[in-house]
Amino acid sequence: MKWNRIFWFFFLGYLCFSCIRDEVPAGTNIVGPGDGLPDFSVVLSDGSVVSRESLKGKVAVLVFFHTGCPDCQEELPVIQRLYEEYASSSEVCICAISREEGEAEVASYWQAHALTIPYSAQEDRRVYALFSTGGVPKVYVCGPDGKVVSVYSDNPIATYSKLKEDVENARIFSSYLFAEQMVSLNLPTRNY
């Protein structure tokens, strides 16, 4: 009986504190560097609509998250810092999209952690499934032409300096050319 309680204690603790990860092999991105954004549309917490069409002509940083995931909890302050830097820019759009997490949970987390990044609470995986088959966080940096420049996951999570570099490069170059230049120079296209 004692071992049974100990087992359940550790098992439940593991569930509560483990990351919301799918047991899928690496490389499960449906959208990667050089690919165009899928046709999607979400309503953000500020009432604006973000879609493939609305992002044309802008550099976009899209982050998929779940507030119960420790890696997401580490990544969201990085995205917040990036958002604060580009919030006044009409050339850059930064937003967060939840994976299977409702408005009440996300709003509560945002308030508790003083986050101001516009977000879209998605109770299912319909939008997420257009980008990836598993794992959060997922961060996509896209150029003004709608092509993905870089993709980051949880290993390693995106750093502020890498994201800022990707955003600045995407502002200067066409993302397709940027991705092609990186491949031709034998540099990583930041598909982490």
PDB file of C-alpha atoms in Angstrom:
ATOM      1  CA  MET A   1       0.000   0.000   0.000  1.00  0.00           C
ATOM      2  CA  LYS A   2       2.838   2.383   0.893  1.00  0.00           C
ATOM      3  CA  TRP A   3       4.631   1.708  -2.417  1.00  0.00           C
ATOM      4  CA  ASN A   4       1.412   2.284  -4.274  1.00  0.00           C
ATOM      5  CA  ARG A   5       1.038   5.772  -2.756  1.00  0.00           C
ATOM      6  CA  ILE A   6       4.683   6.592  -3.425  1.00  0.00           C
ATOM      7  CA  PHE A   7       4.319   5.503  -7.048  1.00  0.00           C
ATOM      8  CA  TRP A   8       1.204   7.664  -7.577  1.00  0.00           C
ATOM      9  CA  PHE A   9       2.835  10.627  -5.841  1.00  0.00           C
ATOM     10  CA  PHE A  10       5.832  10.552  -8.184  1.00  0.00           C
ATOM     11  CA  PHE A  11       3.722   9.750 -11.225  1.00  0.00           C
ATOM     12  CA  LEU A  12       1.370  12.669 -10.628  1.00  0.00           C
ATOM     13  CA  GLY A  13       4.319  14.933  -9.851  1.00  0.00           C
ATOM     14  CA  TYR A  14       5.906  13.962 -13.135  1.00  0.00           C
ATOM     15  CA  LEU A  15       2.712  14.779 -15.003  1.00  0.00           C
ATOM     16  CA  CYS A  16       2.363  18.141 -13.285  1.00  0.00           C
ATOM     17  CA  PHE A  17       5.924  19.280 -13.864  1.00  0.00           C
ATOM     18  CA  SER A  18       6.844  17.695 -17.166  1.00  0.00           C
ATOM     19  CA  CYS A  19       6.748  19.593 -20.409  1.00  0.00           C
ATOM     20  CA  ILE A  20       3.817  19.155 -22.739  1.00  0.00           C
ATOM     21  CA  ARG A  21       5.817  17.297 -25.382  1.00  0.00           C
ATOM     22  CA  ASP A  22       4.749  14.767 -27.886  1.00  0.00           C
ATOM     23  CA  GLU A  23       6.775  11.615 -28.198  1.00  0.00           C
ATOM     24  CA  VAL A  24       7.610  12.099 -31.856  1.00  0.00           C
ATOM     25  CA  PRO A  25      10.941  12.078 -33.624  1.00  0.00           C
ATOM     26  CA  ALA A  26      12.776  15.326 -34.343  1.00  0.00           C
ATOM     27  CA  GLY A  27      12.094  17.050 -37.613  1.00  0.00           C
ATOM     28  CA  THR A  28       8.326  16.994 -37.393  1.00  0.00           C
ATOM     29  CA  ASN A  29       7.932  20.511 -38.740  1.00  0.00           C
ATOM     30  CA  ILE A  30       5.453  20.701 -41.584  1.00  0.00           C
ATOM     31  CA  VAL A  31       6.706  24.207 -42.325  1.00  0.00           C
ATOM     32  CA  GLY A  32      10.459  24.816 -42.410  1.00  0.00           C
ATOM     33  CA  PRO A  33      12.975  27.413 -43.617  1.00  0.00           C
ATOM     34  CA  GLY A  34      12.241  28.431 -47.205  1.00  0.00           C
ATOM     35  CA  ASP A  35       8.590  27.278 -47.035  1.00  0.00           C
ATOM     36  CA  GLY A  36       5.661  29.645 -47.309  1.00  0.00           C
ATOM     37  CA  LEU A  37       3.289  30.171 -44.418  1.00  0.00           C
ATOM     38  CA  PRO A  38       0.221  27.935 -44.494  1.00  0.00           C
ATOM     39  CA  ASP A  39      -3.210  29.471 -44.965  1.00  0.00           C
ATOM     40  CA  PHE A  40      -4.275  30.273 -41.387  1.00  0.00           C
ATOM     41  CA  SER A  41      -6.201  32.936 -39.528  1.00  0.00           C
ATOM     42  CA  VAL A  42      -6.485  33.684 -35.793  1.00  0.00           C
ATOM     43  CA  VAL A  43      -8.059  36.441 -33.728  1.00  0.00           C
ATOM     44  CA  LEU A  44      -5.629  37.927 -31.218  1.00  0.00           C
ATOM     45  CA  SER A  45      -6.323  39.118 -27.683  1.00  0.00           C
ATOM     46  CA  ASP A  46      -6.253  42.742 -28.881  1.00  0.00           C
ATOM     47  CA  GLY A  47      -9.039  42.006 -31.391  1.00  0.00           C
ATOM     48  CA  SER A  48      -6.834  42.080 -34.480  1.00  0.00           C
ATOM     49  CA  VAL A  49      -6.758  39.239 -36.980  1.00  0.00           C
ATOM     50  CA  VAL A  50      -3.487  37.632 -38.031  1.00  0.00           C
ATOM     51  CA  SER A  51      -3.412  35.515 -41.170  1.00  0.00           C
ATOM     52  CA  ARG A  52      -1.070  34.616 -43.974  1.00  0.00           C
ATOM     53  CA  GLU A  53      -2.595  37.496 -45.945  1.00  0.00           C
ATOM     54  CA  SER A  54      -2.318  40.078 -43.142  1.00  0.00           C
ATOM     55  CA  LEU A  55       1.375  39.254 -42.677  1.00  0.00           C
ATOM     56  CA  LYS A  56       2.347  39.971 -46.301  1.00  0.00           C
ATOM     57  CA  GLY A  57       4.920  42.736 -46.345  1.00  0.00           C
ATOM     58  CA  LYS A  58       5.810  42.257 -42.659  1.00  0.00           C
ATOM     59  CA  VAL A  59       8.390  40.273 -40.772  1.00  0.00           C
ATOM     60  CA  ALA A  60       6.495  37.893 -38.480  1.00  0.00           C
ATOM     61  CA  VAL A  61       7.451  35.999 -35.347  1.00  0.00           C
ATOM     62  CA  LEU A  62       4.858  33.359 -34.495  1.00  0.00           C
ATOM     63  CA  VAL A  63       5.260  31.314 -31.326  1.00  0.00           C
ATOM     64  CA  PHE A  64       3.175  28.255 -30.474  1.00  0.00           C
ATOM     65  CA  PHE A  65       3.076  27.511 -26.753  1.00  0.00           C
ATOM     66  CA  HIS A  66       1.314  25.922 -23.799  1.00  0.00           C
ATOM     67  CA  THR A  67       1.616  27.711 -20.444  1.00  0.00           C
ATOM     68  CA  GLY A  68       2.131  24.420 -18.579  1.00  0.00           C
ATOM     69  CA  CYS A  69       5.296  23.645 -20.542  1.00  0.00           C
ATOM     70  CA  PRO A  70       8.554  24.592 -18.718  1.00  0.00           C
ATOM     71  CA  ASP A  71      10.346  25.294 -22.015  1.00  0.00           C
ATOM     72  CA  CYS A  72       7.502  27.600 -23.064  1.00  0.00           C
ATOM     73  CA  GLN A  73       7.703  29.320 -19.694  1.00  0.00           C
ATOM     74  CA  GLU A  74      11.382  29.964 -20.443  1.00  0.00           C
ATOM     75  CA  GLU A  75      10.741  31.063 -24.045  1.00  0.00           C
ATOM     76  CA  LEU A  76       7.837  33.461 -23.468  1.00  0.00           C
ATOM     77  CA  PRO A  77       9.929  36.115 -21.616  1.00  0.00           C
ATOM     78  CA  VAL A  78      12.355  36.059 -24.560  1.00  0.00           C
ATOM     79  CA  ILE A  79       9.462  36.647 -26.956  1.00  0.00           C
ATOM     80  CA  GLN A  80       8.144  39.388 -24.623  1.00  0.00           C
ATOM     81  CA  ARG A  81      11.488  41.190 -24.771  1.00  0.00           C
ATOM     82  CA  LEU A  82      11.495  40.955 -28.576  1.00  0.00           C
ATOM     83  CA  TYR A  83       7.878  42.160 -28.685  1.00  0.00           C
ATOM     84  CA  GLU A  84       8.709  45.196 -26.535  1.00  0.00           C
ATOM     85  CA  GLU A  85      11.497  46.127 -28.923  1.00  0.00           C
ATOM     86  CA  TYR A  86       9.330  45.909 -32.060  1.00  0.00           C
ATOM     87  CA  ALA A  87       5.868  46.795 -30.666  1.00  0.00           C
ATOM     88  CA  SER A  88       5.858  50.206 -32.330  1.00  0.00           C
ATOM     89  CA  SER A  89       7.113  48.909 -35.687  1.00  0.00           C
ATOM     90  CA  SER A  90       4.588  48.521 -38.475  1.00  0.00           C
ATOM     91  CA  GLU A  91       7.112  46.264 -40.268  1.00  0.00           C
ATOM     92  CA  VAL A  92       7.182  43.518 -37.598  1.00  0.00           C
ATOM     93  CA  CYS A  93       4.345  41.416 -36.174  1.00  0.00           C
ATOM     94  CA  ILE A  94       4.960  39.271 -33.096  1.00  0.00           C
ATOM     95  CA  CYS A  95       2.227  37.083 -31.651  1.00  0.00           C
ATOM     96  CA  ALA A  96       1.704  33.920 -29.647  1.00  0.00           C
ATOM     97  CA  ILE A  97      -0.743  31.108 -30.412  1.00  0.00           C
ATOM     98  CA  SER A  98      -1.644  28.550 -27.781  1.00  0.00           C
ATOM     99  CA  ARG A  99      -1.829  24.861 -28.519  1.00  0.00           C
ATOM    100  CA  GLU A 100      -4.856  23.268 -26.859  1.00  0.00           C
ATOM    101  CA  GLU A 101      -5.268  25.902 -24.172  1.00  0.00           C
ATOM    102  CA  GLY A 102      -8.286  28.111 -23.639  1.00  0.00           C
ATOM    103  CA  GLU A 103      -8.700  31.830 -23.095  1.00  0.00           C
ATOM    104  CA  ALA A 104      -9.084  31.696 -19.295  1.00  0.00           C
ATOM    105  CA  GLU A 105      -5.826  29.786 -18.741  1.00  0.00           C
ATOM    106  CA  VAL A 106      -3.805  31.901 -21.160  1.00  0.00           C
ATOM    107  CA  ALA A 107      -5.203  35.230 -19.890  1.00  0.00           C
ATOM    108  CA  SER A 108      -4.477  34.218 -16.301  1.00  0.00           C
ATOM    109  CA  TYR A 109      -0.883  33.262 -17.175  1.00  0.00           C
ATOM    110  CA  TRP A 110      -0.360  36.500 -19.141  1.00  0.00           C
ATOM    111  CA  GLN A 111      -1.601  38.573 -16.202  1.00  0.00           C
ATOM    112  CA  ALA A 112       0.463  36.654 -13.619  1.00  0.00           C
ATOM    113  CA  HIS A 113       3.658  37.081 -15.668  1.00  0.00           C
ATOM    114  CA  ALA A 114       3.044  40.636 -16.964  1.00  0.00           C
ATOM    115  CA  LEU A 115       3.121  39.556 -20.620  1.00  0.00           C
ATOM    116  CA  THR A 116       1.807  41.957 -23.256  1.00  0.00           C
ATOM    117  CA  ILE A 117       2.419  39.897 -26.401  1.00  0.00           C
ATOM    118  CA  PRO A 118      -0.833  39.642 -28.376  1.00  0.00           C
ATOM    119  CA  TYR A 119      -2.013  36.030 -28.218  1.00  0.00           C
ATOM    120  CA  SER A 120      -4.648  33.762 -29.655  1.00  0.00           C
ATOM    121  CA  ALA A 121      -6.008  31.080 -27.339  1.00  0.00           C
ATOM    122  CA  GLN A 122      -6.741  27.946 -29.361  1.00  0.00           C
ATOM    123  CA  GLU A 123      -8.553  25.118 -27.603  1.00  0.00           C
ATOM    124  CA  ASP A 124      -7.539  22.577 -30.241  1.00  0.00           C
ATOM    125  CA  ARG A 125      -4.654  21.849 -32.624  1.00  0.00           C
ATOM    126  CA  ARG A 126      -6.208  22.966 -35.904  1.00  0.00           C
ATOM    127  CA  VAL A 127      -3.905  25.957 -36.425  1.00  0.00           C
ATOM    128  CA  TYR A 128      -0.895  24.279 -34.802  1.00  0.00           C
ATOM    129  CA  ALA A 129      -1.288  21.219 -37.073  1.00  0.00           C
ATOM    130  CA  LEU A 130      -0.723  23.427 -40.130  1.00  0.00           C
ATOM    131  CA  PHE A 131       2.809  24.137 -38.860  1.00  0.00           C
ATOM    132  CA  SER A 132       3.973  21.064 -36.936  1.00  0.00           C
ATOM    133  CA  THR A 133       3.005  17.604 -35.757  1.00  0.00           C
ATOM    134  CA  GLY A 134       4.457  17.826 -32.257  1.00  0.00           C
ATOM    135  CA  GLY A 135       6.282  19.712 -29.546  1.00  0.00           C
ATOM    136  CA  VAL A 136       6.138  23.183 -28.053  1.00  0.00           C
ATOM    137  CA  PRO A 137       7.472  25.801 -28.023  1.00  0.00           C
ATOM    138  CA  LYS A 138       7.704  26.316 -31.768  1.00  0.00           C
ATOM    139  CA  VAL A 139       8.892  29.707 -33.005  1.00  0.00           C
ATOM    140  CA  TYR A 140       8.656  30.668 -36.678  1.00  0.00           C
ATOM    141  CA  VAL A 141      10.366  33.771 -38.066  1.00  0.00           C
ATOM    142  CA  CYS A 142       8.999  34.751 -41.479  1.00  0.00           C
ATOM    143  CA  GLY A 143      10.049  37.358 -43.986  1.00  0.00           C
ATOM    144  CA  PRO A 144       7.875  39.966 -45.709  1.00  0.00           C
ATOM    145  CA  ASP A 145       7.347  37.587 -48.631  1.00  0.00           C
ATOM    146  CA  GLY A 146       5.630  35.053 -46.353  1.00  0.00           C
ATOM    147  CA  LYS A 147       8.521  32.593 -46.420  1.00  0.00           C
ATOM    148  CA  VAL A 148       9.887  31.069 -43.215  1.00  0.00           C
ATOM    149  CA  VAL A 149      13.423  32.154 -42.351  1.00  0.00           C
ATOM    150  CA  SER A 150      13.944  30.088 -39.214  1.00  0.00           C
ATOM    151  CA  VAL A 151      12.207  27.608 -36.935  1.00  0.00           C
ATOM    152  CA  TYR A 152      13.058  27.027 -33.284  1.00  0.00           C
ATOM    153  CA  SER A 153      11.818  24.335 -30.941  1.00  0.00           C
ATOM    154  CA  ASP A 154      12.665  23.298 -27.410  1.00  0.00           C
ATOM    155  CA  ASN A 155      16.176  22.021 -28.104  1.00  0.00           C
ATOM    156  CA  PRO A 156      17.609  24.589 -27.960  1.00  0.00           C
ATOM    157  CA  ILE A 157      14.988  27.238 -27.363  1.00  0.00           C
ATOM    158  CA  ALA A 158      15.411  30.471 -29.300  1.00  0.00           C
ATOM    159  CA  THR A 159      17.570  33.103 -27.686  1.00  0.00           C
ATOM    160  CA  TYR A 160      16.851  36.811 -27.886  1.00  0.00           C
ATOM    161  CA  SER A 161      20.035  37.466 -29.889  1.00  0.00           C
ATOM    162  CA  LYS A 162      19.234  34.780 -32.496  1.00  0.00           C
ATOM    163  CA  LEU A 163      15.644  35.963 -32.890  1.00  0.00           C
ATOM    164  CA  LYS A 164      16.696  39.613 -33.184  1.00  0.00           C
ATOM    165  CA  GLU A 165      19.320  38.673 -35.766  1.00  0.00           C
ATOM    166  CA  ASP A 166      16.728  36.727 -37.777  1.00  0.00           C
ATOM    167  CA  VAL A 167      14.201  39.581 -37.598  1.00  0.00           C
ATOM    168  CA  GLU A 168      16.784  42.162 -38.681  1.00  0.00           C
ATOM    169  CA  ASN A 169      18.060  39.977 -41.530  1.00  0.00           C
ATOM    170  CA  ALA A 170      14.499  39.332 -42.697  1.00  0.00           C
ATOM    171  CA  ARG A 171      13.829  43.082 -42.662  1.00  0.00           C
ATOM    172  CA  ILE A 172      16.858  43.676 -44.891  1.00  0.00           C
ATOM    173  CA  PHE A 173      16.720  40.682 -47.242  1.00  0.00           C
ATOM    174  CA  SER A 174      13.978  38.683 -48.844  1.00  0.00           C
ATOM    175  CA  SER A 175      13.571  35.672 -46.575  1.00  0.00           C
ATOM    176  CA  TYR A 176      13.796  33.326 -49.559  1.00  0.00           C
ATOM    177  CA  LEU A 177      17.135  34.831 -50.542  1.00  0.00           C
ATOM    178  CA  PHE A 178      18.216  34.854 -46.910  1.00  0.00           C
ATOM    179  CA  ALA A 179      17.462  31.132 -46.538  1.00  0.00           C
ATOM    180  CA  GLU A 180      19.073  30.390 -49.916  1.00  0.00           C
ATOM    181  CA  GLN A 181      22.172  32.416 -48.995  1.00  0.00           C
ATOM    182  CA  MET A 182      22.506  30.559 -45.730  1.00  0.00           C
ATOM    183  CA  VAL A 183      22.266  27.198 -47.529  1.00  0.00           C
ATOM    184  CA  SER A 184      24.722  28.240 -50.244  1.00  0.00           C
ATOM    185  CA  LEU A 185      27.216  29.410 -47.618  1.00  0.00           C
ATOM    186  CA  ASN A 186      26.746  26.123 -45.782  1.00  0.00           C
ATOM    187  CA  LEU A 187      25.349  27.968 -42.746  1.00  0.00           C
ATOM    188  CA  PRO A 188      22.510  26.603 -40.615  1.00  0.00           C
ATOM    189  CA  THR A 189      19.058  27.812 -41.599  1.00  0.00           C
ATOM    190  CA  ARG A 190      18.133  27.768 -37.922  1.00  0.00           C
ATOM    191  CA  ASN A 191      15.804  24.827 -38.058  1.00  0.00           C
ATOM    192  CA  TYR A 192      16.193  23.800 -34.438  1.00  0.00           C
TER     193      TYR A 192
END
